[in-house]
Short mmCIF file of C-alpha atoms and ligand atoms in Angstrom, two decimals:
data_model
loop_
_atom_site.label_atom_id
_atom_site.label_comp_id
_atom_site.label_asym_id
_atom_site.label_seq_id
_atom_site.Cartn_x
_atom_site.Cartn_y
_atom_site.Cartn_z
CA MET C 188 -6.10 13.94 3.30
CA GLU C 189 -7.45 11.19 5.93
CA LYS C 190 -5.21 10.04 8.98
CA ILE C 191 -5.35 7.34 11.51
CA ILE C 192 -4.48 8.43 14.87
CA ILE C 193 -3.46 5.37 17.83
CA ASN C 194 -2.90 6.34 21.35
CA GLY C 195 -0.83 2.52 21.83
CA GLY C 196 0.03 0.85 24.17
CA LYS C 197 -3.15 -0.83 25.06
CA PRO C 198 -3.68 -4.54 24.95
CA LEU C 199 -6.92 -5.49 22.68
CA HIS C 200 -10.03 -7.26 24.51
CA GLY C 201 -13.10 -8.46 23.58
CA GLU C 202 -14.21 -9.39 20.32
CA ILE C 203 -13.86 -8.77 16.38
CA GLU C 204 -16.22 -9.86 13.69
CA ILE C 205 -14.38 -10.40 10.60
CA SER C 206 -15.90 -9.46 6.92
CA GLY C 207 -16.07 -11.17 3.88
CA ALA C 208 -13.04 -12.19 1.79
CA LYS C 209 -11.97 -9.34 -0.31
CA ASN C 210 -9.45 -11.52 -2.72
CA ALA C 211 -12.91 -13.87 -3.13
CA ALA C 212 -15.17 -10.85 -3.46
CA LEU C 213 -12.98 -9.17 -6.07
CA ALA C 214 -12.88 -12.53 -8.29
CA ILE C 215 -16.81 -13.20 -7.83
CA ILE C 216 -17.91 -9.81 -8.59
CA PRO C 217 -16.90 -10.33 -12.05
CA ALA C 218 -17.89 -13.70 -12.64
CA ALA C 219 -21.67 -12.97 -12.45
CA ILE C 220 -21.21 -11.55 -15.58
CA LEU C 221 -20.99 -15.18 -17.05
CA SER C 222 -24.33 -15.79 -16.08
CA GLN C 223 -26.12 -12.93 -17.93
CA ASP C 224 -29.01 -12.87 -15.26
CA VAL C 225 -29.38 -11.83 -11.73
CA CYS C 226 -27.32 -12.65 -8.98
CA VAL C 227 -27.16 -12.21 -5.25
CA ILE C 228 -23.60 -12.18 -3.07
CA GLU C 229 -23.92 -11.71 0.22
CA ASN C 230 -21.29 -11.43 3.46
CA LEU C 231 -19.58 -9.05 0.73
CA PRO C 232 -17.20 -6.11 2.30
CA VAL C 233 -18.88 -3.58 0.55
CA SER C 234 -17.34 -0.64 1.99
CA ILE C 235 -13.77 -0.74 0.98
CA SER C 236 -12.52 0.73 -1.56
CA ASP C 237 -11.43 -2.25 -3.97
CA VAL C 238 -15.48 -3.38 -3.66
CA SER C 239 -16.53 -0.03 -4.95
CA TYR C 240 -14.23 0.11 -7.59
CA MET C 241 -15.13 -2.84 -8.91
CA MET C 242 -18.95 -1.86 -9.13
CA LYS C 243 -18.12 0.94 -10.68
CA ILE C 244 -16.39 -1.03 -13.37
CA LEU C 245 -19.79 -3.45 -13.60
CA LYS C 246 -21.96 -0.37 -14.19
CA HIS C 247 -19.50 0.83 -16.74
CA ILE C 248 -20.26 -2.18 -18.94
CA GLY C 249 -23.95 -2.01 -18.34
CA ALA C 250 -24.58 -3.93 -15.42
CA LYS C 251 -27.12 -2.97 -12.57
CA VAL C 252 -26.08 -3.34 -9.39
CA LYS C 253 -28.25 -2.93 -6.24
CA LEU C 254 -27.25 -2.64 -2.33
CA LEU C 255 -29.68 -5.22 -0.81
CA SER C 256 -28.27 -4.26 2.79
CA LYS C 257 -25.00 -3.50 4.39
CA ASN C 258 -23.14 -6.30 2.73
CA SER C 259 -25.65 -7.93 -0.06
CA ILE C 260 -25.41 -6.94 -2.95
CA GLU C 261 -27.71 -7.70 -6.68
CA ILE C 262 -25.82 -8.11 -9.51
CA ASP C 263 -28.13 -7.83 -12.64
CA SER C 264 -25.60 -8.79 -15.78
CA ARG C 265 -28.75 -9.19 -18.50
CA HIS C 266 -28.04 -5.60 -20.09
CA VAL C 267 -24.40 -5.56 -20.33
CA ASP C 268 -23.44 -4.01 -23.25
CA SER C 269 -19.71 -3.52 -23.58
CA TYR C 270 -16.09 -4.85 -23.67
CA ILE C 271 -14.30 -1.98 -23.29
CA ILE C 272 -12.72 -0.76 -19.65
CA SER C 273 -10.30 1.90 -19.69
CA ASN C 274 -7.27 2.86 -17.28
CA ASP C 275 -9.64 5.55 -15.11
CA MET C 276 -11.74 2.14 -14.39
CA THR C 277 -8.57 -0.41 -14.05
CA LYS C 278 -6.17 1.63 -12.36
CA HIS C 279 -7.31 1.48 -8.38
CA LEU C 280 -6.78 -1.67 -8.28
CA ARG C 281 -5.31 -5.11 -9.48
CA ALA C 282 -8.29 -7.68 -9.92
CA SER C 283 -10.00 -5.05 -12.40
CA TYR C 284 -8.03 -7.57 -14.68
CA TYR C 285 -10.37 -10.19 -13.99
CA PHE C 286 -12.77 -8.91 -16.12
CA ILE C 287 -10.72 -9.66 -19.24
CA GLY C 288 -11.56 -13.95 -18.46
CA ALA C 289 -14.82 -12.71 -17.48
CA LEU C 290 -15.48 -10.71 -20.40
CA LEU C 291 -13.70 -13.18 -22.73
CA GLY C 292 -15.63 -15.78 -21.06
CA ARG C 293 -19.29 -14.07 -21.91
CA TYR C 294 -18.25 -11.89 -25.23
CA GLY C 295 -15.19 -13.60 -26.73
CA ARG C 296 -13.95 -10.16 -26.61
CA ALA C 297 -12.22 -8.06 -23.99
CA LYS C 298 -10.08 -4.94 -24.43
CA VAL C 299 -9.20 -4.17 -20.72
CA ALA C 300 -6.67 -1.74 -19.73
CA MET C 301 -3.44 -3.00 -17.52
CA PRO C 302 -4.30 -3.02 -13.49
CA GLY C 303 -3.26 -0.63 -11.01
CA GLY C 304 -2.85 -2.45 -7.70
CA CYS C 305 -0.24 -2.54 -4.69
CA TYR C 306 3.27 -2.20 -5.77
CA LEU C 307 5.30 -5.32 -4.63
CA GLY C 308 7.64 -5.56 -7.37
CA THR C 309 7.13 -6.77 -10.73
CA ARG C 310 3.70 -7.84 -11.36
CA PRO C 311 3.66 -9.90 -14.82
CA ILE C 312 0.65 -11.32 -16.65
CA ASP C 313 2.25 -13.64 -19.11
CA GLN C 314 0.24 -16.44 -17.30
CA HIS C 315 -2.94 -15.28 -17.52
CA ILE C 316 -2.01 -14.03 -21.06
CA LYS C 317 -0.59 -17.53 -22.02
CA GLY C 318 -3.78 -19.25 -20.35
CA PHE C 319 -6.23 -17.14 -22.95
CA GLU C 320 -4.40 -18.22 -25.84
CA LEU C 321 -3.97 -22.05 -24.65
CA LEU C 322 -8.33 -21.77 -24.69
CA GLY C 323 -8.09 -20.38 -28.40
CA ALA C 324 -7.53 -16.45 -27.62
CA THR C 325 -5.63 -14.12 -29.75
CA VAL C 326 -4.07 -11.70 -27.32
CA SER C 327 -1.88 -8.44 -28.00
CA VAL C 328 -0.85 -5.73 -25.10
CA GLU C 329 -1.40 -2.68 -27.02
CA ASP C 330 0.95 0.58 -26.23
CA ASN C 331 2.01 -1.69 -22.89
CA ALA C 332 -1.37 -0.32 -21.92
CA ILE C 333 -4.35 -2.09 -23.19
CA VAL C 334 -4.97 -5.85 -23.46
CA ASP C 335 -6.75 -6.70 -26.11
CA ALA C 336 -8.08 -10.68 -26.71
CA ARG C 337 -10.59 -11.68 -28.95
CA ALA C 338 -12.03 -15.62 -29.69
CA ASP C 339 -14.07 -16.85 -32.42
CA GLU C 340 -14.31 -19.79 -29.70
CA LEU C 341 -12.92 -20.27 -26.63
CA ILE C 342 -12.23 -24.27 -26.44
CA GLY C 343 -11.16 -25.97 -23.54
CA SER C 344 -7.10 -27.10 -22.91
CA PRO C 345 -4.56 -28.53 -20.71
CA VAL C 346 -3.01 -25.14 -19.36
CA TYR C 347 -0.08 -25.85 -16.91
CA LEU C 348 1.02 -22.66 -15.07
CA ASP C 349 4.85 -22.19 -14.69
CA VAL C 350 4.34 -20.70 -11.11
CA VAL C 351 1.44 -20.52 -9.19
CA SER C 352 -0.66 -17.94 -9.58
CA VAL C 353 -3.84 -16.61 -8.16
CA GLY C 354 -4.55 -14.20 -10.25
CA ALA C 355 -3.80 -16.41 -13.64
CA THR C 356 -5.73 -19.40 -11.95
CA VAL C 357 -8.71 -16.73 -12.16
CA ASN C 358 -8.60 -15.42 -15.16
CA ILE C 359 -8.11 -18.95 -16.94
CA LEU C 360 -10.79 -20.30 -14.52
CA LEU C 361 -13.39 -17.46 -15.80
CA ALA C 362 -12.65 -17.72 -19.54
CA ALA C 363 -12.61 -21.50 -19.71
CA VAL C 364 -16.13 -21.96 -17.69
CA LYS C 365 -18.09 -21.53 -20.76
CA ALA C 366 -15.50 -23.09 -23.37
CA ARG C 367 -16.40 -25.48 -25.22
CA GLY C 368 -14.46 -29.00 -23.67
CA LEU C 369 -12.32 -29.83 -20.90
CA THR C 370 -9.73 -27.06 -19.32
CA VAL C 371 -7.08 -28.49 -17.01
CA ILE C 372 -5.45 -25.86 -14.70
CA GLU C 373 -2.21 -27.59 -13.49
CA ASN C 374 -0.19 -26.23 -11.05
CA ALA C 375 -3.12 -23.99 -10.39
CA ALA C 376 -3.39 -21.53 -7.33
CA LYS C 377 -5.18 -23.65 -4.30
CA GLU C 378 -5.93 -20.33 -1.75
CA PRO C 379 -9.48 -20.25 0.07
CA HIS C 380 -10.55 -17.34 -2.49
CA ILE C 381 -9.85 -20.03 -5.57
CA VAL C 382 -11.99 -22.68 -3.59
CA ASP C 383 -15.11 -19.78 -3.23
CA LEU C 384 -14.85 -18.53 -6.61
CA ALA C 385 -15.05 -22.69 -7.74
CA ASN C 386 -18.44 -22.61 -5.68
CA PHE C 387 -19.91 -19.36 -6.65
CA LEU C 388 -19.12 -20.46 -10.38
CA ASN C 389 -20.80 -24.18 -9.66
CA SER C 390 -23.47 -22.19 -8.05
CA MET C 391 -24.61 -20.40 -11.23
CA GLY C 392 -24.54 -23.86 -13.18
CA ALA C 393 -20.36 -24.52 -13.99
CA ASP C 394 -18.81 -27.90 -13.66
CA VAL C 395 -15.28 -26.91 -11.72
CA ARG C 396 -13.92 -29.43 -10.35
CA GLY C 397 -10.67 -29.93 -7.84
CA ALA C 398 -10.82 -26.20 -6.57
CA GLY C 399 -8.05 -26.18 -3.22
CA THR C 400 -5.73 -28.50 -5.41
CA ASP C 401 -3.62 -28.15 -7.57
CA VAL C 402 -5.05 -29.85 -10.71
CA ILE C 403 -8.37 -28.05 -11.49
CA LYS C 404 -10.79 -29.30 -14.49
CA VAL C 405 -13.53 -27.28 -15.84
CA ARG C 406 -15.97 -28.20 -18.22
CA GLY C 407 -17.53 -26.03 -20.30
CA VAL C 408 -21.04 -25.55 -20.34
CA GLU C 409 -23.44 -23.88 -22.52
CA HIS C 410 -25.30 -21.64 -19.94
CA LEU C 411 -25.16 -20.16 -16.53
CA HIS C 412 -27.38 -18.71 -14.50
CA GLY C 413 -28.03 -16.26 -11.29
CA CYS C 414 -27.70 -17.72 -8.14
CA THR C 415 -27.54 -16.35 -4.29
CA TYR C 416 -24.12 -16.66 -2.69
CA SER C 417 -22.11 -16.29 0.41
CA ILE C 418 -18.61 -15.16 0.58
CA ILE C 419 -16.30 -16.68 3.11
CA PRO C 420 -14.99 -15.15 5.62
CA ASP C 421 -11.25 -12.95 5.03
CA GLN C 422 -8.48 -15.16 6.02
CA ILE C 423 -6.27 -11.89 6.08
CA GLU C 424 -8.30 -9.64 8.03
CA ALA C 425 -8.83 -12.31 10.63
CA GLY C 426 -5.14 -12.97 10.61
CA THR C 427 -4.56 -9.07 10.81
CA TYR C 428 -6.63 -9.28 13.98
CA MET C 429 -5.14 -12.49 15.59
CA VAL C 430 -1.47 -10.56 15.28
CA ALA C 431 -2.85 -7.69 16.29
CA ALA C 432 -3.89 -9.19 19.63
CA ALA C 433 -0.99 -11.04 20.40
CA ALA C 434 1.44 -8.29 19.39
CA THR C 435 -0.57 -6.12 22.29
CA GLN C 436 -0.37 -8.85 24.76
CA GLY C 437 -4.46 -8.96 24.38
CA ASP C 438 -6.95 -11.40 24.53
CA VAL C 439 -9.23 -10.89 21.48
CA LEU C 440 -12.18 -13.71 20.39
CA ILE C 441 -12.11 -12.99 16.19
CA LYS C 442 -15.64 -14.04 15.35
CA ASN C 443 -17.15 -15.75 11.65
CA VAL C 444 -13.91 -17.04 10.58
CA ILE C 445 -12.99 -20.66 9.18
CA PRO C 446 -10.07 -21.78 11.38
CA LYS C 447 -9.32 -24.60 8.95
CA HIS C 448 -7.66 -21.02 7.00
CA LEU C 449 -5.77 -19.65 9.87
CA GLU C 450 -4.11 -22.77 10.48
CA SER C 451 -0.36 -21.57 8.88
CA ILE C 452 -1.09 -18.11 11.21
CA SER C 453 -2.19 -19.72 14.19
CA THR C 454 1.19 -22.17 14.26
CA LYS C 455 3.40 -19.33 13.97
CA LEU C 456 1.45 -17.35 16.52
CA ILE C 457 1.56 -20.46 19.01
CA GLU C 458 5.45 -20.61 18.09
CA CYS C 459 5.60 -17.35 19.19
CA GLY C 460 4.07 -17.87 22.48
CA ALA C 461 0.75 -16.66 21.65
CA ASN C 462 -2.38 -19.20 22.89
CA VAL C 463 -4.94 -19.83 20.26
CA GLU C 464 -7.83 -21.66 20.76
CA GLU C 465 -9.98 -22.61 18.09
CA PHE C 466 -13.89 -22.64 17.93
CA ASP C 467 -16.01 -23.65 14.88
CA ASP C 468 -16.14 -20.12 13.67
CA ALA C 469 -14.18 -18.12 15.83
CA VAL C 470 -10.29 -18.30 17.06
CA ARG C 471 -9.61 -16.89 20.15
CA VAL C 472 -6.00 -15.45 20.72
CA SER C 473 -4.07 -14.55 23.70
CA LEU C 474 -0.81 -13.29 24.76
CA SER C 475 1.01 -12.50 28.28
CA GLY C 476 4.35 -11.27 28.25
CA ARG C 477 7.17 -10.66 25.33
CA PRO C 478 6.58 -13.05 22.57
CA GLY C 479 9.09 -15.16 21.42
CA LYS C 480 11.39 -15.39 17.78
CA CYS C 481 10.15 -17.65 15.11
CA ASN C 482 11.67 -17.54 11.43
CA ILE C 483 8.75 -17.15 8.64
CA LYS C 484 8.95 -17.76 5.01
CA THR C 485 5.90 -16.88 2.86
CA MET C 486 4.79 -19.42 0.58
CA PRO C 487 1.19 -20.27 -1.66
CA HIS C 488 -1.43 -21.64 -0.15
CA PRO C 489 -1.31 -23.72 2.10
CA GLY C 490 2.32 -21.99 3.32
CA PHE C 491 2.27 -18.73 5.25
CA PRO C 492 0.74 -16.05 3.36
CA THR C 493 2.52 -12.97 2.03
CA ASP C 494 -0.14 -10.69 2.61
CA MET C 495 0.43 -11.68 6.92
CA GLN C 496 4.36 -11.17 6.00
CA PRO C 497 4.13 -7.16 6.87
CA GLN C 498 1.79 -7.80 9.86
CA MET C 499 3.87 -10.75 11.60
CA ALA C 500 6.56 -8.74 11.06
CA VAL C 501 5.26 -6.05 13.57
CA LEU C 502 5.13 -8.93 16.45
CA LEU C 503 8.44 -10.12 15.66
CA ALA C 504 9.89 -6.45 15.87
CA LEU C 505 9.04 -6.46 19.22
CA ALA C 506 9.63 -10.47 19.95
CA ASP C 507 12.69 -11.78 22.59
CA GLY C 508 15.51 -12.69 20.02
CA THR C 509 16.32 -12.25 16.55
CA SER C 510 13.88 -13.77 13.39
CA ILE C 511 14.12 -13.91 10.00
CA ILE C 512 12.05 -13.95 7.31
CA SER C 513 12.04 -14.67 3.54
CA GLU C 514 9.79 -13.49 1.35
CA SER C 515 9.26 -16.00 -1.67
CA ILE C 516 6.23 -14.53 -3.60
CA TRP C 517 7.26 -10.45 -3.87
CA THR C 518 10.40 -9.21 -4.80
CA ASN C 519 9.64 -5.77 -3.29
CA ARG C 520 7.64 -6.86 0.19
CA PHE C 521 9.63 -5.27 2.55
CA ARG C 522 9.51 -1.75 2.39
CA TYR C 523 7.28 -0.92 5.32
CA THR C 524 10.84 -2.00 7.18
CA GLU C 525 11.87 1.78 7.08
CA GLN C 526 8.41 2.84 8.77
CA LEU C 527 8.63 0.35 11.58
CA ASN C 528 12.23 1.32 11.93
CA ARG C 529 10.96 4.15 12.62
CA MET C 530 8.83 3.66 15.49
CA GLY C 531 12.33 1.80 17.18
CA ALA C 532 12.52 -1.23 15.57
CA ASN C 533 15.11 -3.16 14.10
CA ILE C 534 14.86 -4.65 10.88
CA LYS C 535 17.39 -5.30 8.37
CA ALA C 536 15.69 -6.25 5.05
CA ASP C 537 18.09 -7.01 1.96
CA GLY C 538 16.27 -7.76 -1.45
CA GLN C 539 13.39 -10.84 -0.37
CA LEU C 540 14.97 -11.66 3.25
CA ALA C 541 14.77 -9.53 6.79
CA VAL C 542 16.59 -10.00 10.31
CA VAL C 543 14.12 -8.99 12.41
CA GLN C 544 16.67 -8.15 15.56
CA GLY C 545 13.17 -7.83 18.61
CA VAL C 546 13.43 -4.88 20.70
CA GLU C 547 11.01 -4.37 24.19
CA GLN C 548 8.94 -1.60 23.06
CA LEU C 549 7.92 0.19 19.86
CA LYS C 550 7.14 3.86 20.12
CA GLY C 551 4.79 6.35 18.51
CA ALA C 552 5.69 7.73 15.27
CA PRO C 553 4.41 9.66 12.01
CA VAL C 554 4.44 6.66 9.70
CA ARG C 555 3.00 5.92 6.33
CA ALA C 556 0.78 2.66 5.06
CA ASP C 557 3.00 2.26 1.60
CA ASP C 558 0.44 0.04 0.46
CA LEU C 559 -2.94 -2.61 1.43
CA ARG C 560 -0.72 -5.13 3.88
CA ALA C 561 2.37 -2.43 4.77
CA GLY C 562 -0.64 -0.52 6.10
CA ALA C 563 -2.24 -2.99 8.55
CA ALA C 564 1.21 -3.42 9.75
CA MET C 565 1.56 0.25 11.40
CA LEU C 566 -1.92 -0.11 12.75
CA ILE C 567 -0.58 -3.01 14.52
CA ALA C 568 2.37 -1.53 15.50
CA GLY C 569 0.60 1.91 16.13
CA LEU C 570 -1.63 -0.31 18.92
CA ALA C 571 1.50 -1.85 20.36
CA ALA C 572 3.81 1.49 21.06
CA LYS C 573 3.96 3.53 23.47
CA GLY C 574 2.89 7.09 22.90
CA THR C 575 1.03 8.29 19.76
CA THR C 576 1.05 6.79 15.87
CA GLU C 577 0.07 9.14 12.98
CA ILE C 578 -0.51 7.00 9.71
CA GLU C 579 -0.94 8.84 6.21
CA ASP C 580 -1.79 7.37 2.99
CA ILE C 581 -4.44 5.59 4.69
CA LEU C 582 -6.22 4.91 1.21
CA HIS C 583 -4.24 1.70 1.22
CA ILE C 584 -6.43 0.46 4.40
CA ASP C 585 -9.57 1.27 3.18
CA ARG C 586 -8.89 -0.90 0.00
CA GLY C 587 -8.96 -4.36 2.41
CA TYR C 588 -10.28 -3.51 6.36
CA GLU C 589 -13.68 -2.79 6.12
CA ASP C 590 -14.63 -0.75 9.32
CA VAL C 591 -11.33 -0.85 10.83
CA VAL C 592 -11.85 2.21 12.92
CA GLN C 593 -14.83 1.06 14.76
CA LYS C 594 -13.70 -2.83 14.95
CA LEU C 595 -10.49 -2.12 16.49
CA ARG C 596 -11.90 0.77 19.15
CA GLY C 597 -14.83 -1.92 19.91
CA ALA C 598 -12.08 -4.25 21.03
CA GLY C 599 -10.63 -1.14 23.42
CA ALA C 600 -8.19 0.40 21.10
CA ASP C 601 -7.72 4.68 21.63
CA ILE C 602 -8.45 5.23 17.71
CA LYS C 603 -9.40 7.51 15.41
CA ARG C 604 -9.85 9.16 11.74
CA VAL C 605 -9.16 12.41 11.41
CA PHE C 606 -10.15 14.83 8.47
CA CYS C 607 -6.32 17.12 7.77
CA PRO C 608 -7.56 20.07 5.50
CA ASP C 609 -3.58 20.51 5.84
CA ALA C 610 -1.03 18.85 7.98
CA ASN C 611 -1.39 21.51 10.73
CA THR C 612 -5.44 21.32 11.69
CA LEU C 613 -6.26 17.96 12.25
CA THR C 614 -10.31 17.24 12.20
CA SER C 615 -12.17 14.52 13.64
CA ALA C 616 -13.61 12.40 10.86
CA GLY C 617 -15.18 9.93 13.28
C1 LIG M 1049 -2.89 -12.40 -5.08
O1 LIG M 1049 -2.36 -11.30 -6.19
C2 LIG M 1049 -3.29 -11.54 -4.42
N1 LIG M 1049 -4.38 -9.84 -4.67
C3 LIG M 1049 -2.35 -10.96 -3.17
O2 LIG M 1049 -3.40 -10.06 -2.42
C4 LIG M 1049 -1.84 -12.00 -2.98
O3 LIG M 1049 -0.28 -11.04 -2.16
C5 LIG M 1049 -0.93 -12.56 -3.79
O4 LIG M 1049 -2.30 -13.13 -4.86
C6 LIG M 1049 -0.52 -13.67 -3.78
O5 LIG M 1049 -1.11 -14.96 -2.52
C7 LIG M 1049 -5.63 -10.46 -4.97
O6 LIG M 1049 -6.05 -11.78 -4.89
C8 LIG M 1049 -6.83 -9.81 -5.85
P1 LIG M 1049 0.23 -14.49 -8.08
P2 LIG M 1049 -1.52 -11.88 -7.72
O7 LIG M 1049 -0.90 -14.03 -9.51
O8 LIG M 1049 -2.86 -12.76 -7.94
C9 LIG M 1049 4.36 -14.12 -10.29
C10 LIG M 1049 -3.52 -8.16 -0.95
O9 LIG M 1049 -2.54 -7.99 -0.19
N2 LIG M 1049 3.17 -14.46 -11.47
O10 LIG M 1049 -0.67 -15.22 -7.51
O11 LIG M 1049 -1.32 -10.96 -8.54
C11 LIG M 1049 3.94 -12.83 -9.40
O12 LIG M 1049 5.11 -11.97 -10.15
C12 LIG M 1049 -2.92 -8.33 -2.26
O13 LIG M 1049 -4.74 -8.63 -0.77
C13 LIG M 1049 4.21 -14.17 -12.77
O14 LIG M 1049 5.32 -14.67 -13.12
O15 LIG M 1049 -0.57 -12.73 -7.15
C14 LIG M 1049 4.59 -13.32 -7.79
O16 LIG M 1049 5.82 -13.67 -7.86
C15 LIG M 1049 -1.56 -7.93 -2.62
N3 LIG M 1049 3.42 -14.46 -13.78
C16 LIG M 1049 3.47 -14.81 -8.20
O17 LIG M 1049 3.43 -15.21 -9.73
C17 LIG M 1049 1.92 -14.30 -14.13
O18 LIG M 1049 1.69 -14.08 -15.46
C18 LIG M 1049 2.18 -14.75 -7.63
O19 LIG M 1049 1.97 -13.76 -8.06
C19 LIG M 1049 1.33 -13.88 -12.86
C20 LIG M 1049 1.85 -14.11 -11.82
#
């Protein structure tokens, strides 16, 4: 068992470099098998565990994966020879279900166990299944555990999504790129990682237009080829460090970002009194004095991202005044508030609404990372709090934040990772 220990209360200063986007990587890795060729993926956050699990699945179905450097891999999918992925492979992460779309697109057949991932409330996949069926696949879910999809031929079709879903948009795109004819996805998700996936598919020879708007048109092609592709910077990792800079009343230059992707986050930080300076591929965030309050409503892109909601709650927990957070994507994304309240925050969450009464100071405490972004919130709270914070269940943080301890140390944080053979003996693990 490992923990992260933070001696907080020190403003962050300096520079932090952002890694490639997790949620783009998780869509692009399975997409590579559609090429039946060799793809090189650059700016990949190789060391986060979600990416490691996706690479394991690739190897399991027969692809060859070679590490070329710290952040680039080669995927040779010429010898993929299986369309079956069992629960021990899929249970670690949500994005494992992108192999349904990718295998359907490649073979017309996929038998993939239901995915795992963060518990954020119910996470149905009805829109994915509807999309596959509209493209001509027959889909059954055996024992509520294994999705079995098959199609003699996939044929392009209009697909209207009842809800704006990132996952369904990705999965339908993957199934549609080699289908015969035109697929039109309406009410599609517009997140930056959808655009990145479309750009990757087009680099392999696909014909995808309109990604980034709510109508995506895919004209099926017979053949895709290998390519070299560099993943966009991670919007949420960048946002997390932006909030950390503000919550510690620090001053940090966050490098390797696309400022346009950060606008909804920058706007809220500015509303709370932070200074946000934009450069071509960097943002500088600083705050002196106590943050001001603001209200937040999470929305699909370009609205305020749900994946930044827990982190922003930490800043609001320290604000002068009362803020309201309204979570409109997930039904259960306020579990972390219980942990923040252990650190002296005053947050009352009820259903999809939280009322945050700002306090002057948080105090260090033993806390838990309930899920990935909850873990990010604990990190920010620990950095801002007076005293020592010990974060347990950090495997959730490892799912999405590359080199998080090193990056924060580089910006002056007193933070370490420790290995705990048992709860009473803490040994340094670097
Ligand atoms: C993606 O999840 C992200 N994960 C999540 O990030 C993120 O919170 C979410 O999009 C929203 O932005 C990945 O990209 C791997 P959705 P996803 O399908 O695709 C409902 C993180 O921390 N819905 O856009 O699973 C659903 O219940 C993770 O990095 C249906 O009703 O989210 C939700 O209310 C956590 N039927 C809404 O749509 C469906 O078939 C949006 O979900 C699919 C979804």
